[in-house]
PDB file of C-alpha atoms in Angstrom:
ATOM      1  CA  ARG A   1     -20.028 -15.832 -25.962  1.00 90.00           C
ATOM      2  CA  LEU A   2     -20.227 -15.855 -22.186  1.00 95.00           C
ATOM      3  CA  VAL A   3     -17.692 -13.849 -20.176  1.00 97.00           C
ATOM      4  CA  ILE A   4     -17.829 -14.202 -16.400  1.00 97.00           C
ATOM      5  CA  TRP A   5     -16.273 -11.613 -14.092  1.00 96.00           C
ATOM      6  CA  CYS A   6     -15.127 -13.202 -10.815  1.00 94.00           C
ATOM      7  CA  ASP A   7     -14.473 -10.584  -8.152  1.00 91.00           C
ATOM      8  CA  LEU A   8     -13.133 -12.991  -5.575  1.00 91.00           C
ATOM      9  CA  SER A   9     -10.022 -14.423  -3.980  1.00 89.00           C
ATOM     10  CA  GLU A  10      -9.077 -17.573  -2.133  1.00 90.00           C
ATOM     11  CA  GLY A  11      -9.717 -15.675   1.105  1.00 85.00           C
ATOM     12  CA  THR A  12     -13.173 -14.382   0.188  1.00 86.00           C
ATOM     13  CA  GLU A  13     -14.250 -17.844  -0.943  1.00 91.00           C
ATOM     14  CA  ALA A  14     -12.898 -19.883   1.975  1.00 86.00           C
ATOM     15  CA  GLY A  15     -15.600 -22.057   3.502  1.00 85.00           C
ATOM     16  CA  ARG A  16     -18.112 -21.812   0.651  1.00 87.00           C
ATOM     17  CA  GLY A  17     -20.520 -24.736   0.564  1.00 89.00           C
ATOM     18  CA  ARG A  18     -20.548 -27.640  -1.876  1.00 92.00           C
ATOM     19  CA  ALA A  19     -23.686 -26.435  -3.642  1.00 95.00           C
ATOM     20  CA  ARG A  20     -22.137 -23.071  -4.460  1.00 93.00           C
ATOM     21  CA  ILE A  21     -18.929 -24.680  -5.692  1.00 94.00           C
ATOM     22  CA  TRP A  22     -20.916 -27.126  -7.867  1.00 95.00           C
ATOM     23  CA  LEU A  23     -22.984 -24.281  -9.356  1.00 95.00           C
ATOM     24  CA  ARG A  24     -19.864 -22.248 -10.068  1.00 95.00           C
ATOM     25  CA  ARG A  25     -18.210 -25.174 -11.837  1.00 95.00           C
ATOM     26  CA  CYS A  26     -21.307 -25.588 -14.017  1.00 95.00           C
ATOM     27  CA  LEU A  27     -21.396 -21.896 -14.941  1.00 95.00           C
ATOM     28  CA  LEU A  28     -17.657 -21.616 -15.525  1.00 96.00           C
ATOM     29  CA  ARG A  29     -17.645 -24.691 -17.769  1.00 94.00           C
ATOM     30  CA  HIS A  30     -19.756 -22.708 -20.278  1.00 95.00           C
ATOM     31  CA  ALA A  31     -17.703 -19.508 -20.111  1.00 96.00           C
ATOM     32  CA  SER A  32     -15.692 -18.435 -23.121  1.00 96.00           C
ATOM     33  CA  ALA A  33     -13.560 -16.292 -20.811  1.00 97.00           C
ATOM     34  CA  VAL A  34     -13.267 -15.666 -17.081  1.00 97.00           C
ATOM     35  CA  LEU A  35     -12.017 -12.345 -15.725  1.00 97.00           C
ATOM     36  CA  VAL A  36     -10.283 -12.087 -12.353  1.00 95.00           C
ATOM     37  CA  ASN A  37      -8.491  -9.175 -10.736  1.00 89.00           C
ATOM     38  CA  GLY A  38      -5.446 -10.928  -9.311  1.00 88.00           C
ATOM     39  CA  ALA A  39      -3.380 -14.048  -8.727  1.00 90.00           C
ATOM     40  CA  SER A  40      -5.492 -15.334  -5.845  1.00 91.00           C
ATOM     41  CA  GLY A  41      -8.665 -15.096  -7.935  1.00 93.00           C
ATOM     42  CA  ARG A  42      -6.893 -16.919 -10.751  1.00 95.00           C
ATOM     43  CA  ARG A  43      -5.839 -19.756  -8.423  1.00 95.00           C
ATOM     44  CA  TYR A  44      -9.376 -20.051  -7.059  1.00 95.00           C
ATOM     45  CA  VAL A  45     -10.940 -20.194 -10.538  1.00 96.00           C
ATOM     46  CA  GLU A  46      -8.316 -22.718 -11.669  1.00 97.00           C
ATOM     47  CA  SER A  47      -9.255 -24.864  -8.649  1.00 95.00           C
ATOM     48  CA  LEU A  48     -12.757 -25.058 -10.203  1.00 95.00           C
ATOM     49  CA  SER A  49     -11.252 -26.788 -13.277  1.00 94.00           C
ATOM     50  CA  VAL A  50     -11.103 -23.746 -15.554  1.00 96.00           C
ATOM     51  CA  ARG A  51      -8.224 -23.953 -18.004  1.00 95.00           C
ATOM     52  CA  SER A  52      -5.596 -21.267 -17.505  1.00 94.00           C
ATOM     53  CA  GLU A  53      -5.820 -19.918 -21.062  1.00 96.00           C
ATOM     54  CA  ARG A  54      -9.493 -18.967 -20.486  1.00 96.00           C
ATOM     55  CA  ILE A  55      -8.654 -16.882 -17.402  1.00 97.00           C
ATOM     56  CA  HIS A  56      -7.693 -13.248 -17.904  1.00 97.00           C
ATOM     57  CA  THR A  57      -6.433 -10.904 -15.206  1.00 94.00           C
ATOM     58  CA  VAL A  58      -7.931  -7.415 -15.252  1.00 92.00           C
ATOM     59  CA  PRO A  59      -6.537  -5.467 -12.273  1.00 84.00           C
ATOM     60  CA  TYR A  60      -8.573  -2.852 -10.445  1.00 79.00           C
ATOM     61  CA  THR A  61      -7.404   0.674 -10.950  1.00 81.00           C
ATOM     62  CA  THR A  62      -8.507   4.228 -10.463  1.00 81.00           C
ATOM     63  CA  ASP A  63      -7.774   7.574 -12.057  1.00 81.00           C
ATOM     64  CA  VAL A  64      -4.817   8.704  -9.961  1.00 85.00           C
ATOM     65  CA  ASP A  65      -4.560  12.210 -11.470  1.00 88.00           C
ATOM     66  CA  LEU A  66      -6.597  13.685  -8.603  1.00 88.00           C
ATOM     67  CA  PHE A  67      -4.065  12.300  -6.096  1.00 87.00           C
ATOM     68  CA  LEU A  68      -0.968  13.249  -8.082  1.00 87.00           C
ATOM     69  CA  GLN A  69      -1.867  16.951  -7.936  1.00 84.00           C
ATOM     70  CA  HIS A  70      -0.897  17.214  -4.273  1.00 79.00           C
ATOM     71  CA  SER A  71       2.504  17.248  -2.643  1.00 79.00           C
ATOM     72  CA  VAL A  72       3.803  13.962  -1.289  1.00 79.00           C
ATOM     73  CA  ALA A  73       5.652  15.841   1.471  1.00 79.00           C
ATOM     74  CA  ARG A  74       4.258  15.220   4.950  1.00 79.00           C
ATOM     75  CA  GLN A  75       4.514  17.080   8.226  1.00 78.00           C
ATOM     76  CA  PRO A  76       6.650  15.230  10.823  1.00 80.00           C
ATOM     77  CA  ALA A  77       3.583  14.946  13.094  1.00 78.00           C
ATOM     78  CA  THR A  78       1.944  12.575  10.607  1.00 80.00           C
ATOM     79  CA  ARG A  79       4.669   9.884  10.747  1.00 75.00           C
ATOM     80  CA  ARG A  80       2.847   7.749  13.292  1.00 76.00           C
ATOM     81  CA  ARG A  81      -0.626   8.538  12.015  1.00 92.00           C
ATOM     82  CA  LEU A  82      -2.117   5.368  10.613  1.00 96.00           C
ATOM     83  CA  LEU A  83      -4.956   5.837   8.183  1.00 96.00           C
ATOM     84  CA  CYS A  84      -7.659   3.247   7.478  1.00 96.00           C
ATOM     85  CA  VAL A  85     -10.038   4.180   4.677  1.00 96.00           C
ATOM     86  CA  GLY A  86     -13.151   2.185   3.899  1.00 93.00           C
ATOM     87  CA  GLN A  87     -16.073   0.384   5.433  1.00 94.00           C
ATOM     88  CA  LEU A  88     -16.046  -0.131   9.188  1.00 96.00           C
ATOM     89  CA  ILE A  89     -17.180  -3.758   9.057  1.00 95.00           C
ATOM     90  CA  PRO A  90     -15.811  -7.005  10.559  1.00 95.00           C
ATOM     91  CA  ARG A  91     -14.387  -8.294   7.246  1.00 92.00           C
ATOM     92  CA  LYS A  92     -11.978  -5.341   7.184  1.00 94.00           C
ATOM     93  CA  GLY A  93     -10.052  -6.705  10.198  1.00 95.00           C
ATOM     94  CA  ILE A  94     -10.447  -3.553  12.271  1.00 96.00           C
ATOM     95  CA  LYS A  95     -10.842  -5.166  15.708  1.00 96.00           C
ATOM     96  CA  PRO A  96      -7.774  -7.446  15.397  1.00 96.00           C
ATOM     97  CA  PHE A  97      -5.819  -4.461  14.027  1.00 96.00           C
ATOM     98  CA  LEU A  98      -6.794  -2.282  17.007  1.00 97.00           C
ATOM     99  CA  ALA A  99      -5.824  -5.080  19.413  1.00 97.00           C
ATOM    100  CA  ILE A 100      -2.358  -5.338  17.828  1.00 96.00           C
ATOM    101  CA  CYS A 101      -1.901  -1.561  17.925  1.00 96.00           C
ATOM    102  CA  ALA A 102      -2.958  -1.446  21.583  1.00 97.00           C
ATOM    103  CA  ARG A 103      -0.468  -4.186  22.453  1.00 97.00           C
ATOM    104  CA  TRP A 104       2.301  -2.256  20.652  1.00 96.00           C
ATOM    105  CA  CYS A 105       1.389   0.901  22.569  1.00 96.00           C
ATOM    106  CA  ARG A 106       1.476  -0.926  25.917  1.00 97.00           C
ATOM    107  CA  GLU A 107       4.938  -2.269  25.019  1.00 97.00           C
ATOM    108  CA  HIS A 108       6.199   1.169  23.858  1.00 97.00           C
ATOM    109  CA  LEU A 109       4.861   3.597  26.443  1.00 96.00           C
ATOM    110  CA  SER A 110       7.221   6.391  25.387  1.00 95.00           C
ATOM    111  CA  ARG A 111       5.759   6.458  21.859  1.00 92.00           C
ATOM    112  CA  ASN A 112       2.417   7.755  20.651  1.00 92.00           C
ATOM    113  CA  LEU A 113       0.275   6.273  17.923  1.00 93.00           C
ATOM    114  CA  GLU A 114      -2.621   7.896  16.097  1.00 95.00           C
ATOM    115  CA  ILE A 115      -5.169   5.992  14.065  1.00 97.00           C
ATOM    116  CA  CYS A 116      -7.732   7.685  11.869  1.00 96.00           C
ATOM    117  CA  PHE A 117     -10.591   5.699  10.363  1.00 97.00           C
ATOM    118  CA  VAL A 118     -12.349   7.299   7.413  1.00 96.00           C
ATOM    119  CA  GLY A 119     -15.595   5.590   6.585  1.00 95.00           C
ATOM    120  CA  GLU A 120     -18.795   4.272   8.031  1.00 96.00           C
ATOM    121  CA  GLY A 121     -20.223   0.926   9.044  1.00 96.00           C
ATOM    122  CA  GLU A 122     -21.548  -1.284  11.796  1.00 96.00           C
ATOM    123  CA  LEU A 123     -18.310  -1.147  13.837  1.00 96.00           C
ATOM    124  CA  GLY A 124     -18.275   2.659  14.014  1.00 95.00           C
ATOM    125  CA  SER A 125     -19.985   2.834  17.397  1.00 94.00           C
ATOM    126  CA  ASP A 126     -17.784   0.044  18.834  1.00 95.00           C
ATOM    127  CA  ILE A 127     -14.656   1.904  17.756  1.00 95.00           C
ATOM    128  CA  ALA A 128     -15.977   5.192  19.163  1.00 93.00           C
ATOM    129  CA  LYS A 129     -16.651   3.554  22.574  1.00 93.00           C
ATOM    130  CA  TRP A 130     -13.380   1.627  22.694  1.00 93.00           C
ATOM    131  CA  GLU A 131     -10.824   2.713  25.321  1.00 95.00           C
ATOM    132  CA  PRO A 132      -7.321   2.734  23.799  1.00 96.00           C
ATOM    133  CA  PRO A 133      -4.104   2.926  25.841  1.00 97.00           C
ATOM    134  CA  LEU A 134      -3.122   6.444  26.932  1.00 96.00           C
ATOM    135  CA  ASN A 135      -0.456   6.739  24.222  1.00 96.00           C
ATOM    136  CA  MET A 136      -2.878   5.802  21.446  1.00 96.00           C
ATOM    137  CA  SER A 137      -5.568   7.980  19.933  1.00 95.00           C
ATOM    138  CA  VAL A 138      -8.332   6.735  17.682  1.00 96.00           C
ATOM    139  CA  ARG A 139     -10.477   9.027  15.589  1.00 95.00           C
ATOM    140  CA  ILE A 140     -13.319   8.311  13.188  1.00 96.00           C
ATOM    141  CA  GLN A 141     -14.081  10.595  10.290  1.00 94.00           C
ATOM    142  CA  LYS A 142     -17.291   9.954   8.369  1.00 93.00           C
ATOM    143  CA  ALA A 143     -17.029   9.070   4.706  1.00 89.00           C
ATOM    144  CA  VAL A 144     -16.093  12.092   2.586  1.00 91.00           C
ATOM    145  CA  GLN A 145     -16.653  13.158  -0.997  1.00 92.00           C
ATOM    146  CA  TYR A 146     -14.224  11.487  -3.385  1.00 90.00           C
ATOM    147  CA  SER A 147     -12.889  14.869  -4.507  1.00 90.00           C
ATOM    148  CA  THR A 148     -11.621  15.554  -0.963  1.00 91.00           C
ATOM    149  CA  MET A 149      -9.785  12.233  -0.573  1.00 92.00           C
ATOM    150  CA  PRO A 150      -6.379  13.746  -1.476  1.00 91.00           C
ATOM    151  CA  GLU A 151      -6.602  15.899   1.676  1.00 90.00           C
ATOM    152  CA  VAL A 152      -7.440  12.804   3.730  1.00 92.00           C
ATOM    153  CA  TYR A 153      -4.318  11.051   2.453  1.00 92.00           C
ATOM    154  CA  GLN A 154      -2.269  14.230   2.966  1.00 89.00           C
ATOM    155  CA  ASN A 155      -3.064  14.018   6.696  1.00 88.00           C
ATOM    156  CA  GLY A 156      -1.959  10.403   7.031  1.00 92.00           C
ATOM    157  CA  GLY A 157       1.453   8.857   7.554  1.00 92.00           C
ATOM    158  CA  VAL A 158       0.770   5.274   6.471  1.00 95.00           C
ATOM    159  CA  LEU A 159      -2.298   3.705   4.899  1.00 96.00           C
ATOM    160  CA  VAL A 160      -3.202   0.490   6.709  1.00 97.00           C
ATOM    161  CA  LEU A 161      -5.418  -2.126   5.103  1.00 95.00           C
ATOM    162  CA  PRO A 162      -5.918  -4.854   7.740  1.00 95.00           C
ATOM    163  CA  THR A 163      -8.560  -6.740   5.746  1.00 92.00           C
ATOM    164  CA  LEU A 164      -9.395 -10.346   6.498  1.00 90.00           C
ATOM    165  CA  ALA A 165     -10.902 -11.046   3.065  1.00 85.00           C
ATOM    166  CA  ASP A 166     -10.814  -8.677   0.106  1.00 82.00           C
ATOM    167  CA  THR A 167      -9.825  -8.963  -3.522  1.00 82.00           C
ATOM    168  CA  TRP A 168      -8.273  -5.536  -3.963  1.00 82.00           C
ATOM    169  CA  ALA A 169      -8.869  -2.144  -2.441  1.00 86.00           C
ATOM    170  CA  LEU A 170      -8.614   0.934  -4.630  1.00 88.00           C
ATOM    171  CA  VAL A 171      -7.484   2.888  -1.563  1.00 92.00           C
ATOM    172  CA  VAL A 172      -4.092   1.237  -2.091  1.00 92.00           C
ATOM    173  CA  ASN A 173      -3.762   2.801  -5.559  1.00 91.00           C
ATOM    174  CA  GLU A 174      -4.998   6.161  -4.257  1.00 93.00           C
ATOM    175  CA  ALA A 175      -2.695   6.215  -1.234  1.00 93.00           C
ATOM    176  CA  MET A 176       0.368   5.272  -3.262  1.00 92.00           C
ATOM    177  CA  ALA A 177      -0.419   7.987  -5.815  1.00 92.00           C
ATOM    178  CA  ALA A 178      -0.712  10.407  -2.878  1.00 91.00           C
ATOM    179  CA  GLY A 179       2.751   9.368  -1.658  1.00 90.00           C
ATOM    180  CA  LEU A 180       1.724   7.225   1.308  1.00 91.00           C
ATOM    181  CA  PRO A 181       3.386   3.933   2.147  1.00 93.00           C
ATOM    182  CA  VAL A 182       0.888   1.093   2.446  1.00 95.00           C
ATOM    183  CA  LEU A 183       0.804  -1.585   5.125  1.00 94.00           C
ATOM    184  CA  GLY A 184      -1.382  -4.394   3.842  1.00 91.00           C
ATOM    185  CA  SER A 185      -2.776  -7.707   4.912  1.00 87.00           C
ATOM    186  CA  THR A 186      -1.995 -11.104   3.467  1.00 83.00           C
ATOM    187  CA  HIS A 187      -5.728 -11.404   2.824  1.00 81.00           C
TER     188      HIS A 187
END
């Protein structure tokens, strides 16, 4: 038997070339089962002529026990602290997100906004050099050990996932287990 795991979504696969689509159809035709992690992946695989009964959804998850051990109570100062956890790369939608936050800050001068990025990547230096409005602070924290992630979430007010193309981010599961609301992207 051949089981194919497809870690993809309609967003991650937008604009793929004909050759790749043809090759995928050939491979998937021989699969006994196809695993996807969500509805968008299922729709994409179905668009490649895979029958629905051969597609099985296996959602991403993580062991949330580490995050459940901490209080979900937050200090009032964290309410407007937005937390972005993950790679600092273009696909994560960081630059458009910062532009929207800056516009909000310019329109709401009496309010302050804090954004903390936790992670590393090619956009790290661009973010560090960027000049936000006076009522907006941006901080970058290097990637941390997984065991210390509950403290990272404890210091945030809202987890923001502004991705432009992802299938699922485990930070959503972690943040929710830590008691953080999550502001996600349609992608």
